[in-house]
């Protein structure tokens, strides 16, 4: 199975006045198509920075990030935006739903960029919302839904266009334990069904149990990588 993501000697340095802050140091990482990877580390470890670089939301200070055989660090903003629209989905801790739009309108947004007709967008979005258990919330706005319901809308939006890769940054950070388990089941099931690559950032060891591979991040470096079967969780 070929790598869908390859990082070679990636560094990220932030400057604060005369001071340099090394958020990531010489990171090498390979991720295969269909793998579920968990980036695990404490706050400030560099895990979210690593996700942002792979998602093309930030540029590395040094190094190469290859996704689907393309070096994304060489792309300009317009090229990156198009690449993300065609290949990447996002699930955020804070949901990032547009408050003035209904659930069905939020979920259908990625399909606008794909040139899908309004009729087909609405049909597909309704089907996705049904699949995440929100068939009775199609016309509700975010303010009319619970946190768990909003995250289900966010998941439906992330997966509706069947992107090759889905990035999730602390997707259950604002949820209770039961809702967390429900959300993780949804995310993993969607990814497995379509052989999508799933990369989740978390500080929660319980969330990491869902992954094929756990990448431990500490002080901007990969401390170690563990396969689930090595950890006795299969």
Coordinates of N, CA, C and O in Angstrom, one line a residue, residues 46-178:
X46 N 3.1 20.2 20.0 CA 3.3 20.4 18.6 C 2.4 19.5 17.7 O 2.4 19.6 16.5
X47 N 1.4 18.8 18.3 CA 0.6 17.9 17.6 C -0.4 18.7 16.6 O -0.6 18.3 15.5
X48 N -1.0 19.8 17.1 CA -1.9 20.5 16.3 C -1.1 21.3 15.2 O -1.6 21.4 14.1
X49 N 0.1 21.7 15.5 CA 0.9 22.3 14.4 C 1.2 21.3 13.3 O 1.1 21.7 12.1
X50 N 1.5 20.1 13.7 CA 1.8 19.0 12.7 C 0.5 18.8 11.9 O 0.6 18.7 10.6
X51 N -0.6 18.7 12.5 CA -1.9 18.6 11.7 C -2.1 19.7 10.7 O -2.4 19.6 9.6
X52 N -1.9 21.0 11.2 CA -2.1 22.2 10.4 C -1.1 22.2 9.2 O -1.5 22.6 8.1
X53 N 0.1 21.7 9.4 CA 1.0 21.6 8.3 C 0.6 20.6 7.2 O 0.6 20.8 6.0
X54 N 0.1 19.4 7.7 CA -0.3 18.4 6.8 C -1.6 18.8 6.0 O -1.8 18.4 4.9
X55 N -2.4 19.6 6.7 CA -3.6 20.0 6.1 C -3.4 21.3 5.2 O -4.4 21.7 4.6
X56 N -2.2 21.8 5.1 CA -1.9 22.9 4.3 C -2.5 24.2 4.9 O -2.6 25.2 4.2
X57 N -2.7 24.2 6.2 CA -3.2 25.5 6.8 C -2.1 26.4 7.2 O -2.2 27.6 7.5
X58 N -0.9 25.8 7.4 CA 0.4 26.5 7.6 C 1.5 25.9 6.7 O 1.4 24.8 6.3
X59 N 2.5 26.8 6.6 CA 3.7 26.3 5.8 C 4.8 25.9 6.7 O 5.0 26.6 7.7
X60 N 5.5 24.9 6.4 CA 6.7 24.5 7.2 C 7.8 25.5 7.0 O 7.9 26.2 5.9
X61 N 8.6 25.7 8.0 CA 9.8 26.5 7.9 C 10.8 25.9 7.0 O 11.6 26.5 6.2
X62 N 10.9 24.5 7.1 CA 11.8 23.7 6.3 C 11.2 22.4 6.2 O 10.4 21.9 7.0
X63 N 11.6 21.7 5.1 CA 11.2 20.3 4.9 C 10.1 20.2 3.8 O 9.7 21.2 3.2
X64 N 9.7 18.9 3.6 CA 8.8 18.6 2.5 C 7.6 17.9 3.0 O 7.7 17.0 3.8
X65 N 6.4 18.3 2.5 CA 5.2 17.6 2.8 C 4.5 17.2 1.5 O 4.1 18.0 0.7
X66 N 4.5 15.9 1.3 CA 4.0 15.3 0.0 C 2.7 14.6 0.3 O 2.6 13.7 1.2
X67 N 1.6 15.1 -0.4 CA 0.3 14.5 -0.2 C -0.2 14.1 -1.6 O -0.2 14.9 -2.5
X68 N -0.5 12.8 -1.8 CA -1.0 12.3 -3.1 C 0.0 12.7 -4.2 O -0.4 13.2 -5.2
X69 N 1.3 12.5 -3.9 CA 2.4 12.7 -4.8 C 2.6 14.2 -5.2 O 3.3 14.5 -6.2
X70 N 2.1 15.1 -4.4 CA 2.3 16.5 -4.6 C 2.9 17.2 -3.4 O 2.4 17.0 -2.3
X71 N 3.9 18.0 -3.6 CA 4.5 18.8 -2.6 C 3.7 20.0 -2.2 O 3.8 21.0 -2.9
X72 N 2.9 19.9 -1.2 CA 2.0 21.0 -0.9 C 2.6 22.3 -0.4 O 2.1 23.4 -0.5
X73 N 3.9 22.1 0.2 CA 4.5 23.3 0.7 C 5.0 24.3 -0.4 O 5.2 25.5 -0.2
X74 N 5.0 23.8 -1.6 CA 5.3 24.6 -2.8 C 4.1 25.3 -3.4 O 4.3 26.1 -4.3
X75 N 2.9 24.9 -3.0 CA 1.7 25.5 -3.6 C 1.5 26.9 -3.0 O 1.7 27.2 -1.9
X76 N 0.9 27.8 -3.9 CA 0.4 29.1 -3.4 C -1.0 28.9 -2.8 O -1.6 27.8 -2.8
X77 N -1.5 30.0 -2.2 CA -2.8 29.9 -1.5 C -3.9 29.4 -2.3 O -4.8 28.6 -1.9
X78 N -4.0 29.9 -3.6 CA -5.1 29.5 -4.5 C -5.0 28.0 -4.8 O -6.0 27.3 -4.8
X79 N -3.8 27.5 -5.0 CA -3.6 26.1 -5.3 C -3.9 25.2 -4.1 O -4.5 24.2 -4.2
X80 N -3.5 25.7 -2.9 CA -3.8 25.0 -1.7 C -5.3 24.9 -1.4 O -5.8 23.8 -1.0
X81 N -6.0 26.0 -1.6 CA -7.4 26.0 -1.4 C -8.1 25.0 -2.3 O -9.0 24.3 -1.9
X82 N -7.7 24.9 -3.6 CA -8.3 24.0 -4.5 C -8.0 22.6 -4.1 O -8.8 21.7 -4.2
X83 N -6.7 22.3 -3.7 CA -6.3 21.0 -3.3 C -7.1 20.5 -2.1 O -7.5 19.4 -2.0
X84 N -7.3 21.4 -1.1 CA -8.1 21.0 0.1 C -9.5 20.7 -0.3 O -10.1 19.8 0.2
X85 N -10.1 21.6 -1.1 CA -11.5 21.3 -1.6 C -11.7 20.0 -2.2 O -12.7 19.3 -2.0
X86 N -10.7 19.5 -2.9 CA -10.8 18.3 -3.7 C -10.4 17.0 -2.9 O -10.8 15.9 -3.2
X87 N -9.6 17.2 -1.8 CA -9.0 16.1 -1.2 C -9.1 15.9 0.3 O -8.9 14.9 0.9
X88 N -9.6 17.0 1.0 CA -9.5 17.1 2.5 C -10.8 17.5 3.1 O -11.5 18.4 2.6
X89 N -11.1 16.8 4.2 CA -12.2 17.2 5.1 C -11.7 17.5 6.5 O -10.6 17.0 6.9
X90 N -12.5 18.3 7.2 CA -12.0 18.8 8.5 C -13.2 18.6 9.6 O -14.3 18.9 9.3
X91 N -12.8 18.1 10.8 CA -13.7 18.1 11.9 C -13.0 18.9 13.0 O -11.8 18.5 13.4
X92 N -13.6 19.9 13.6 CA -12.9 20.7 14.6 C -13.6 20.6 15.9 O -14.8 20.2 16.1
X93 N -12.8 20.9 17.0 CA -13.3 20.8 18.3 C -14.5 21.8 18.5 O -15.5 21.5 19.2
X94 N -14.4 23.0 17.9 CA -15.4 24.0 18.1 C -16.5 24.0 17.0 O -17.3 24.9 16.8
X95 N -16.5 22.8 16.2 CA -17.5 22.6 15.2 C -17.4 23.4 13.9 O -17.6 22.9 12.8
X96 N -17.1 24.7 14.1 CA -16.9 25.6 13.0 C -18.1 25.6 12.0 O -17.9 25.7 10.8
X97 N -19.3 25.6 12.5 CA -20.5 25.7 11.6 C -20.8 27.1 11.4 O -20.6 28.0 12.3
X98 N -21.4 27.4 10.3 CA -21.9 28.8 10.1 C -23.2 29.0 10.8 O -24.2 28.3 10.5
X99 N -23.3 29.9 11.7 CA -24.5 30.1 12.6 C -25.7 30.5 11.9 O -26.8 30.2 12.4
X100 N -25.6 31.2 10.8 CA -26.8 31.6 10.1 C -27.4 30.6 9.1 O -28.5 30.7 8.6
X101 N -26.7 29.5 9.0 CA -27.2 28.4 8.1 C -27.8 27.2 8.9 O -27.4 26.9 10.0
X102 N -28.7 26.5 8.2 CA -29.3 25.3 8.9 C -28.3 24.2 8.7 O -27.3 24.3 8.0
X103 N -28.7 23.1 9.4 CA -27.8 21.9 9.3 C -27.6 21.4 7.9 O -26.5 21.1 7.5
X104 N -28.7 21.4 7.1 CA -28.6 20.9 5.8 C -27.8 21.8 4.9 O -27.0 21.4 4.0
X105 N -27.9 23.1 5.2 CA -27.1 24.1 4.4 C -25.6 24.0 4.8 O -24.7 24.1 3.9
X106 N -25.3 23.8 6.0 CA -23.9 23.6 6.5 C -23.3 22.4 5.8 O -22.1 22.5 5.3
X107 N -24.0 21.3 5.9 CA -23.4 20.1 5.3 C -23.2 20.1 3.8 O -22.3 19.5 3.3
X108 N -24.1 20.8 3.1 CA -24.0 20.9 1.7 C -22.9 21.8 1.1 O -22.6 21.7 0.0
X109 N -22.3 22.6 2.0 CA -21.3 23.6 1.6 C -20.2 23.0 0.7 O -19.8 23.6 -0.3
X110 N -19.5 21.9 1.2 CA -18.4 21.4 0.4 C -18.8 21.0 -1.1 O -17.9 21.1 -2.0
X111 N -20.0 20.7 -1.3 CA -20.5 20.3 -2.6 C -20.6 21.4 -3.6 O -20.6 21.3 -4.8
X112 N -20.8 22.6 -3.0 CA -20.9 23.8 -3.8 C -19.5 24.0 -4.6 O -19.5 24.3 -5.8
X113 N -18.4 23.8 -3.9 CA -17.1 23.9 -4.5 C -16.8 22.8 -5.5 O -15.9 22.9 -6.3
X114 N -17.6 21.7 -5.4 CA -17.4 20.6 -6.4 C -18.3 20.8 -7.6 O -18.3 20.0 -8.5
X115 N -19.1 21.9 -7.6 CA -20.0 22.1 -8.7 C -21.3 21.3 -8.8 O -21.9 21.2 -9.8
X116 N -21.7 20.7 -7.6 CA -22.9 19.9 -7.6 C -24.1 20.8 -7.6 O -24.1 21.8 -6.9
X117 N -25.1 20.4 -8.3 CA -26.3 21.2 -8.4 C -27.0 21.3 -7.0 O -26.8 20.4 -6.2
X118 N -27.8 22.4 -6.8 CA -28.5 22.6 -5.6 C -29.4 21.4 -5.2 O -29.4 20.9 -4.0
X119 N -30.1 20.9 -6.2 CA -31.0 19.8 -5.9 C -30.2 18.5 -5.4 O -30.6 17.9 -4.4
X120 N -29.1 18.2 -6.0 CA -28.3 17.1 -5.6 C -27.6 17.3 -4.3 O -27.4 16.4 -3.5
X121 N -27.2 18.6 -4.1 CA -26.5 19.0 -2.8 C -27.5 18.7 -1.6 O -27.1 18.1 -0.6
X122 N -28.7 19.2 -1.8 CA -29.7 19.1 -0.7 C -30.0 17.6 -0.4 O -30.1 17.1 0.7
X123 N -30.1 16.8 -1.5 CA -30.4 15.4 -1.4 C -29.3 14.7 -0.7 O -29.6 13.9 0.2
X124 N -28.1 15.0 -1.1 CA -26.9 14.3 -0.5 C -26.7 14.7 1.0 O -26.4 13.9 1.9
X125 N -27.0 16.0 1.3 CA -26.8 16.5 2.7 C -27.9 15.9 3.6 O -27.6 15.5 4.7
X126 N -29.1 15.7 3.1 CA -30.2 15.1 3.9 C -29.8 13.7 4.2 O -30.0 13.2 5.3
X127 N -29.3 13.0 3.2 CA -28.9 11.6 3.4 C -27.8 11.5 4.4 O -27.8 10.6 5.3
X128 N -26.8 12.4 4.4 CA -25.7 12.3 5.4 C -26.2 12.6 6.8 O -25.8 12.0 7.7
X129 N -27.1 13.6 6.9 CA -27.7 13.9 8.2 C -28.5 12.8 8.7 O -28.5 12.5 10.0
X130 N -29.2 12.1 7.9 CA -29.9 10.9 8.3 C -28.9 9.9 8.9 O -29.2 9.2 9.9
X131 N -27.8 9.7 8.2 CA -26.8 8.7 8.6 C -26.1 9.0 9.9 O -25.6 8.1 10.6
X132 N -26.1 10.3 10.3 CA -25.5 10.6 11.6 C -26.6 10.8 12.7 O -26.4 11.4 13.8
X133 N -27.8 10.4 12.4 CA -28.9 10.4 13.3 C -29.6 11.8 13.5 O -30.2 12.0 14.5
X134 N -29.5 12.6 12.5 CA -30.1 14.0 12.6 C -31.1 14.2 11.5 O -31.3 15.4 11.0
X135 N -31.9 13.2 11.1 CA -32.9 13.3 10.1 C -34.0 14.3 10.5 O -34.7 14.8 9.6
X136 N -34.2 14.5 11.8 CA -35.2 15.4 12.3 C -34.7 16.8 12.6 O -35.4 17.6 13.2
X137 N -33.4 17.1 12.2 CA -32.8 18.3 12.5 C -32.3 19.1 11.3 O -31.5 20.0 11.4
X138 N -32.8 18.7 10.1 CA -32.3 19.2 8.9 C -32.4 20.7 8.8 O -31.5 21.4 8.3
X139 N -33.4 21.3 9.3 CA -33.6 22.8 9.2 C -33.3 23.5 10.5 O -33.7 24.7 10.6
X140 N -32.6 22.9 11.4 CA -32.2 23.5 12.7 C -30.9 24.2 12.5 O -30.0 23.7 11.8
X141 N -30.8 25.4 13.1 CA -29.5 26.1 13.0 C -28.6 25.7 14.2 O -29.2 25.1 15.2
X142 N -27.3 25.9 14.2 CA -26.4 25.5 15.3 C -26.9 25.8 16.7 O -26.8 25.0 17.6
X143 N -27.4 27.0 16.8 CA -27.9 27.5 18.1 C -29.1 26.7 18.7 O -29.4 26.8 19.9
X144 N -29.7 26.0 17.8 CA -30.9 25.2 18.2 C -30.5 23.7 18.4 O -31.4 22.9 18.6
X145 N -29.2 23.4 18.5 CA -28.7 22.0 18.6 C -27.7 21.9 19.8 O -27.1 22.9 20.1
X146 N -27.6 20.7 20.4 CA -26.6 20.5 21.4 C -25.2 20.4 20.8 O -25.1 20.3 19.6
X147 N -24.2 20.4 21.7 CA -22.9 20.2 21.2 C -22.7 18.9 20.4 O -22.0 18.9 19.4
X148 N -23.2 17.8 20.9 CA -23.1 16.6 20.2 C -23.8 16.6 18.9 O -23.2 16.1 17.9
X149 N -24.9 17.2 18.8 CA -25.6 17.4 17.5 C -24.8 18.2 16.5 O -24.7 17.9 15.3
X150 N -24.2 19.3 17.0 CA -23.4 20.2 16.2 C -22.2 19.4 15.6 O -21.8 19.6 14.5
X151 N -21.6 18.6 16.5 CA -20.5 17.8 16.0 C -20.9 16.8 15.0 O -20.1 16.5 14.0
X152 N -22.0 16.2 15.1 CA -22.5 15.3 14.1 C -22.7 16.0 12.7 O -22.4 15.5 11.7
X153 N -23.2 17.3 12.8 CA -23.3 18.1 11.6 C -22.0 18.3 11.0 O -21.8 18.2 9.7
X154 N -21.0 18.6 11.8 CA -19.6 18.8 11.4 C -19.0 17.6 10.7 O -18.3 17.7 9.7
X155 N -19.3 16.4 11.3 CA -18.8 15.2 10.7 C -19.5 14.9 9.3 O -18.8 14.5 8.4
X156 N -20.8 15.1 9.3 CA -21.5 15.0 8.0 C -20.9 15.9 6.9 O -20.7 15.5 5.8
X157 N -20.6 17.1 7.3 CA -20.0 18.1 6.4 C -18.6 17.6 5.9 O -18.2 17.7 4.7
X158 N -17.8 17.1 6.8 CA -16.4 16.6 6.5 C -16.4 15.5 5.6 O -15.5 15.4 4.7
X159 N -17.4 14.6 5.7 CA -17.4 13.3 4.9 C -18.2 13.4 3.6 O -18.2 12.4 2.8
X160 N -19.1 14.4 3.5 CA -20.1 14.4 2.4 C -19.4 14.3 1.0 O -20.0 13.6 0.1
X161 N -18.3 14.9 0.8 CA -17.7 14.8 -0.5 C -16.7 13.7 -0.7 O -15.9 13.7 -1.7
X162 N -16.7 12.8 0.3 CA -15.8 11.6 0.3 C -14.3 12.0 0.0 O -13.7 11.5 -0.9
X163 N -13.7 12.9 0.8 CA -12.4 13.3 0.6 C -11.4 12.1 0.9 O -11.7 11.2 1.7
X164 N -10.2 12.2 0.3 CA -9.2 11.1 0.6 C -8.7 11.1 2.0 O -8.4 10.1 2.6
X165 N -8.7 12.3 2.6 CA -8.1 12.5 3.9 C -9.1 13.3 4.8 O -9.6 14.4 4.3
X166 N -9.3 12.9 6.0 CA -10.1 13.7 7.0 C -9.2 14.0 8.2 O -8.6 13.1 8.8
X167 N -9.0 15.3 8.5 CA -8.3 15.7 9.7 C -9.3 16.1 10.8 O -10.2 16.8 10.5
X168 N -9.0 15.7 12.0 CA -9.9 16.0 13.1 C -9.0 16.5 14.3 O -8.2 15.8 14.8
X169 N -9.3 17.7 14.7 CA -8.5 18.3 15.8 C -9.3 18.4 17.0 O -10.2 19.2 17.2
X170 N -9.0 17.5 18.0 CA -9.7 17.4 19.3 C -11.2 17.3 19.0 O -11.9 18.1 19.6
X171 N -11.7 16.4 18.2 CA -13.1 16.5 17.8 C -14.1 16.2 18.9 O -15.3 16.5 18.8
X172 N -13.6 15.6 20.0 CA -14.5 15.3 21.1 C -14.2 16.1 22.4 O -14.7 15.8 23.5
X173 N -13.3 17.1 22.2 CA -12.8 17.9 23.4 C -13.9 18.6 24.2 O -13.7 18.8 25.4
X174 N -15.0 19.0 23.5 CA -16.1 19.7 24.2 C -17.3 18.8 24.6 O -18.4 19.3 25.0
X175 N -17.1 17.4 24.5 CA -18.2 16.5 24.6 C -18.1 15.6 25.9 O -17.0 15.4 26.3
X176 N -19.3 15.1 26.4 CA -19.2 14.2 27.5 C -18.8 12.8 27.0 O -18.7 12.6 25.8
X177 N -18.6 11.9 28.0 CA -18.0 10.6 27.6 C -18.9 9.8 26.7 O -18.4 9.3 25.7
X178 N -20.2 9.7 26.9 CA -21.0 8.9 26.1 C -21.1 9.5 24.6 O -21.0 8.8 23.6

